[in-house]
XYZ file of C-alpha atoms in Angstrom:
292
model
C -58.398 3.241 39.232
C -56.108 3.155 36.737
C -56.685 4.605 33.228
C -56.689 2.064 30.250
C -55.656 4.165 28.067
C -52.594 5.925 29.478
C -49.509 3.018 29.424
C -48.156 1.601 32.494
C -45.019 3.110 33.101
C -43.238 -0.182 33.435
C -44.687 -1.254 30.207
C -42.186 -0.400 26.742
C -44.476 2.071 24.193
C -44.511 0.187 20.845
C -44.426 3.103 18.986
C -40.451 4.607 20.852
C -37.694 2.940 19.817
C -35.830 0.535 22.031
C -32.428 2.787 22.447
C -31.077 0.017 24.297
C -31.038 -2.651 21.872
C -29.901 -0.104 19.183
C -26.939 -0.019 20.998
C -26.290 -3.212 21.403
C -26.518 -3.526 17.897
C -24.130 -1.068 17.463
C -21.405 -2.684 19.895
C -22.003 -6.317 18.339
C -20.589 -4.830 14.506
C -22.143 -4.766 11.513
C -23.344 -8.156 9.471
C -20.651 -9.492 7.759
C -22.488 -9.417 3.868
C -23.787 -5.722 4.455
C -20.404 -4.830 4.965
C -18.703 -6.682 2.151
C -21.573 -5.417 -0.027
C -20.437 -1.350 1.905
C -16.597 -2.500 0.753
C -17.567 -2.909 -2.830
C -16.807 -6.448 -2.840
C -20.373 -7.396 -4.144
C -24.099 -7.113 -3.570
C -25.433 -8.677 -0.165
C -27.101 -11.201 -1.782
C -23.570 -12.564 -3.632
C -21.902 -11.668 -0.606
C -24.076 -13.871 1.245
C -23.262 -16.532 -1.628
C -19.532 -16.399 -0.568
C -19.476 -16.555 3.040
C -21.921 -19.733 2.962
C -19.274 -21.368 0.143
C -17.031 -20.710 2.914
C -14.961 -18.206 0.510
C -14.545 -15.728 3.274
C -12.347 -15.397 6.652
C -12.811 -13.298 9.285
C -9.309 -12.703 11.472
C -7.825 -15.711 9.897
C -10.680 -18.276 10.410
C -13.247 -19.540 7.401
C -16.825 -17.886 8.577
C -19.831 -19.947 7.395
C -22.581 -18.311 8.836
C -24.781 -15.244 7.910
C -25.573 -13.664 11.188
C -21.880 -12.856 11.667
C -20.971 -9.458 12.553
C -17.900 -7.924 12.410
C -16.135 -4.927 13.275
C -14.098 -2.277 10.892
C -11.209 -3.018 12.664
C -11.682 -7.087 11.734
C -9.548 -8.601 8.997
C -11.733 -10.016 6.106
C -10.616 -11.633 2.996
C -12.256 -13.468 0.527
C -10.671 -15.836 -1.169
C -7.401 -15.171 0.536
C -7.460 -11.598 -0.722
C -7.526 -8.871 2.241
C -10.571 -5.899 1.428
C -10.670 -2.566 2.650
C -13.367 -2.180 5.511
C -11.867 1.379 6.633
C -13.157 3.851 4.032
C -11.316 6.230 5.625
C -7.707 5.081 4.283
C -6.984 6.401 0.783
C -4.332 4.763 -1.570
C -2.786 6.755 -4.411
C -0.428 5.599 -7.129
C 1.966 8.303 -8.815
C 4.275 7.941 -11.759
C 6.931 10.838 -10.136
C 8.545 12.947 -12.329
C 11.751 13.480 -11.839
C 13.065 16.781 -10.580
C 10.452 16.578 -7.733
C 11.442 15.696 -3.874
C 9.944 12.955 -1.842
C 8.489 14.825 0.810
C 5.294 16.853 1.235
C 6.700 20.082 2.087
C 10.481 20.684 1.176
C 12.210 23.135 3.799
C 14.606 24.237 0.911
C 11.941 25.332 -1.439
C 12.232 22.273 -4.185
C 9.506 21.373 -6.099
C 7.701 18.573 -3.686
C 4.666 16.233 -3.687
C 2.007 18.732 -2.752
C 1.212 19.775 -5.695
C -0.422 16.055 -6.384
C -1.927 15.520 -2.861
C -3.035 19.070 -2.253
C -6.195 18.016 -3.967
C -7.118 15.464 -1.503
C -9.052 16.308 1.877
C -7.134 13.102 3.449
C -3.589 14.107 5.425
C -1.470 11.927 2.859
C 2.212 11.258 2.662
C 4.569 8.714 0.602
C 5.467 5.538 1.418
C 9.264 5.622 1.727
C 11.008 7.637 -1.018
C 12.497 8.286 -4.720
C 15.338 10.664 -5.185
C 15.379 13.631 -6.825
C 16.331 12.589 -10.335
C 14.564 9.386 -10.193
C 11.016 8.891 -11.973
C 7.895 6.271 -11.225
C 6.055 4.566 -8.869
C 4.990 5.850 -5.837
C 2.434 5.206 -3.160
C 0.775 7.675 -1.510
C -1.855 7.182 1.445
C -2.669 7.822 5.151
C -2.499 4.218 6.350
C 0.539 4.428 8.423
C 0.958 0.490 9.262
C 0.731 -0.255 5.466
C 3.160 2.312 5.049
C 5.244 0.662 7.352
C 5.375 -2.649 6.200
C 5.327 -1.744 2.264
C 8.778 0.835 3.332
C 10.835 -1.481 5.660
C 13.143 -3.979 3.853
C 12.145 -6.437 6.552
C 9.018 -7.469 5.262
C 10.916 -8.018 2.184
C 8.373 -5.759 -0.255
C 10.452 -5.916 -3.569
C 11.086 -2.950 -5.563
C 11.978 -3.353 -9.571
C 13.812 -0.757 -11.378
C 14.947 0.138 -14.798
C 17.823 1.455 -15.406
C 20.107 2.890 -18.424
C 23.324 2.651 -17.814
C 26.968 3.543 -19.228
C 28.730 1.395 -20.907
C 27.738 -2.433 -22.121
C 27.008 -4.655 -19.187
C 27.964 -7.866 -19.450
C 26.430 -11.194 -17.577
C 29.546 -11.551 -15.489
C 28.388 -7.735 -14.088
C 24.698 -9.114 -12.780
C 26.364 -12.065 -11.569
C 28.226 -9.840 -9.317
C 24.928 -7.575 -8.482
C 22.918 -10.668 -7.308
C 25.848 -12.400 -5.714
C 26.837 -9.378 -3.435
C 29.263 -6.365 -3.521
C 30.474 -4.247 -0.898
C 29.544 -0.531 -0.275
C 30.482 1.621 2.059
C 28.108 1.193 4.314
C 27.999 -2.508 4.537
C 27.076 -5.744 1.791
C 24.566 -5.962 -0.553
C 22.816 -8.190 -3.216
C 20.379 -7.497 -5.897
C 17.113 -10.591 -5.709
C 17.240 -10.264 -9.072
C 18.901 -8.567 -12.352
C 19.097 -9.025 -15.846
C 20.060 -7.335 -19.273
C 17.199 -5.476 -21.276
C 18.640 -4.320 -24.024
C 22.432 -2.515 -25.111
C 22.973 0.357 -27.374
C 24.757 0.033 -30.525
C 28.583 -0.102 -29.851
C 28.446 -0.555 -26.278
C 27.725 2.502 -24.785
C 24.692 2.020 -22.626
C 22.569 -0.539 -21.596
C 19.441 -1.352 -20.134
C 19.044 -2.799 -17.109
C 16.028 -4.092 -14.693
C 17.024 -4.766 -11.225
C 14.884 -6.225 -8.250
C 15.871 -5.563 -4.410
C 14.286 -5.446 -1.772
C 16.820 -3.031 0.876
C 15.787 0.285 1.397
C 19.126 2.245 1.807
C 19.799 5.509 0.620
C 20.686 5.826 -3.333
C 21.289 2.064 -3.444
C 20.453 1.384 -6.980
C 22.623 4.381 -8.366
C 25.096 3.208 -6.001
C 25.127 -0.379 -6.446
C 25.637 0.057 -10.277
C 28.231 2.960 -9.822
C 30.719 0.218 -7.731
C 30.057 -2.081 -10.904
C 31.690 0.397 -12.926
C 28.065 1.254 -14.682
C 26.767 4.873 -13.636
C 23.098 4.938 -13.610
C 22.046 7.969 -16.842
C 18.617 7.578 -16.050
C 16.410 5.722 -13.822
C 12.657 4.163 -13.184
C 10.773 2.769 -10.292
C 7.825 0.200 -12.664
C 7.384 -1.877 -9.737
C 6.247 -1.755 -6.098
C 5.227 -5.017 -4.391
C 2.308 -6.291 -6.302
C 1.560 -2.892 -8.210
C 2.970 -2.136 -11.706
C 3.216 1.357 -13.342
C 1.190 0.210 -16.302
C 0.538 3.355 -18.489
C 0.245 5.939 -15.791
C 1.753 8.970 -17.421
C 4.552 11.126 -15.722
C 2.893 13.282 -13.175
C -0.442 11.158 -12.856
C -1.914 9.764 -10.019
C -4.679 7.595 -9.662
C -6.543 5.607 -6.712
C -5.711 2.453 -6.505
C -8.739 -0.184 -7.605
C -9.533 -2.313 -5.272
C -8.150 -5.730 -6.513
C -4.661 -3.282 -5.721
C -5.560 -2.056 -1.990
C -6.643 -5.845 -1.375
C -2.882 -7.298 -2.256
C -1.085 -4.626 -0.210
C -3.751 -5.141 2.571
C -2.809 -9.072 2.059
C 0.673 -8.278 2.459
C 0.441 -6.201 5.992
C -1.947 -9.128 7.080
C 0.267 -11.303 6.391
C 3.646 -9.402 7.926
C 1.661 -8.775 10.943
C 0.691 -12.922 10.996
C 4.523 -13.203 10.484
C 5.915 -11.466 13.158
C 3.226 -11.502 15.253
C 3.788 -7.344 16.370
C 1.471 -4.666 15.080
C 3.314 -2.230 12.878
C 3.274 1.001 13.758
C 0.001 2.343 13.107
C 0.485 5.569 13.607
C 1.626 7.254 10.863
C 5.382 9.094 10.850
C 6.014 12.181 11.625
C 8.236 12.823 7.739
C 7.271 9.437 6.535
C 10.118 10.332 3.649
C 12.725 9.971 5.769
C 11.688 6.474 5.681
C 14.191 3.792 3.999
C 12.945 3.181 0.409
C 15.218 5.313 -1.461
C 16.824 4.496 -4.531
């Protein structure tokens, strides 16, 4: 006869934990609010708020419902806006000094990036490049599709620069930037240039110029063929992020309102084209284009 107090063998012991349905949990994703609340986007409770205002999309489409669970590797934005679910990606902004190389580890022995990033535990690298004598913005992080779309002029990320140049530029001069000249290795057009300010008597002026192409020197060259030779020059703007204050050889993480517009903007390329970028990252991501 069987003893009552020893459990059946076919019977589950309430007191063990059912390994089984853990799993399953595990393999369905994480709810939706606990990890919006994880992302920093706000507590569970508001997060809760915004999915049922229907505020918040999961891989494109408006989710309603609080049960929903969701994967890392799922696309959520609220309110449009894409936010970070990977907590492994970092995102770095530096104000470059010049005199330093866009690369990680220069075989020549110039001054180079690791003495920002060295810091870090993450593997980072920059997003496309700045040349040697050019100062300002510069992204830094270990998300190589970002990377990707941010450095290759055909997403059409724009890039604003200032620059002081020789001589007094006149409107007849940007007309001809935005309109198109002729290098040597093929046409190009500014989006967008205008006159800051001129030096007394003419002899240099500043200029801020918008483009979105990638090639190799092409602001310094651009301005050179307009008879204007750049004398010094600044990278304030990146796609949606702006220099701000951030002093000459700082570097910051971005905030999060930041990481969600460039995460917007590889959603969106990816929507676009409909091809992954390459999510690996490069090999030397500063041979990437992005040079100036």
């Amino acid at each position: 006869m069987p003893d009552r107090n020893m459990p059946d063998k076919n019977t589950p012991d309430k007191n063990t934990p059912d390994r089984s349905k853990s799993a399953d949990a595990a393999d369905d994703g994480i709810r939706l609010q606990k990890l919006m609340a994880a992302a920093g986007v706000a507590s569970r409770r508001v997060s809760e708020d915004l999915i049922s205002a229907g505020r918040v999309e999961v891989n494109g489409e408006v989710v309603t419902e609080l049960g929903r669970r969701v994967q890392e590797t799922d696309l959520v934005s609220v309110d449009s806006v894409a936010i970070q679910l990977d907590t492994s990606r970092r995102y770095l902004m530096l104000n470059k000094p010049t005199g330093i190389v866009s690369s990680l580890q220069d075989d020549r022995g110039r001054p180079d990036l690791s003495q920002f990033v060295s810091r870090y535990d993450e593997r980072l690298f920059n997003v496309g490049r700045l040349d040697a004598q050019t100062s300002g913005l510069l992204i830094l992080t270990n998300d190589g599709e970002l990377a990707h779309v941010l450095a290759h002029p055909s997403f059409g990320v724009l890039k604003t620069y200032i620059a002081w140049v020789e001589g007094r530029v006149t409107p007849a001069t940007i007309s001809k930037l935005t309109s198109g000249i002729h290098l040597e290795d093929g046409p190009i057009a500014a989006d967008k240039a205008r006159i800051l300010d001129q030096a007394s008597g003419g002899r240099e002026t500043i200029v801020e110029i918008t483009l979105h192409s990638g090639r190799n020197r092409i602001v310094r060259r651009m301005l050179e063929e307009v008879g204007h030779p750049v004398v010094d020059l600044v990278r304030r703007q990146f796609g949606p992020l702006h220099l701000g204050t951030l002093q000459i050889g700082e570097i910051r993480d971005l905030t999060k309102a930041e990481v969600g517009q460039l995460l917007t903007i590889s959603r969106d390329a990816k929507a676009t084209t409909g091809a992954d970028a390459a999510s690996d990252q490069p090999d030397d991501p500063a041979d990437d284009p992005a040079g100036s």
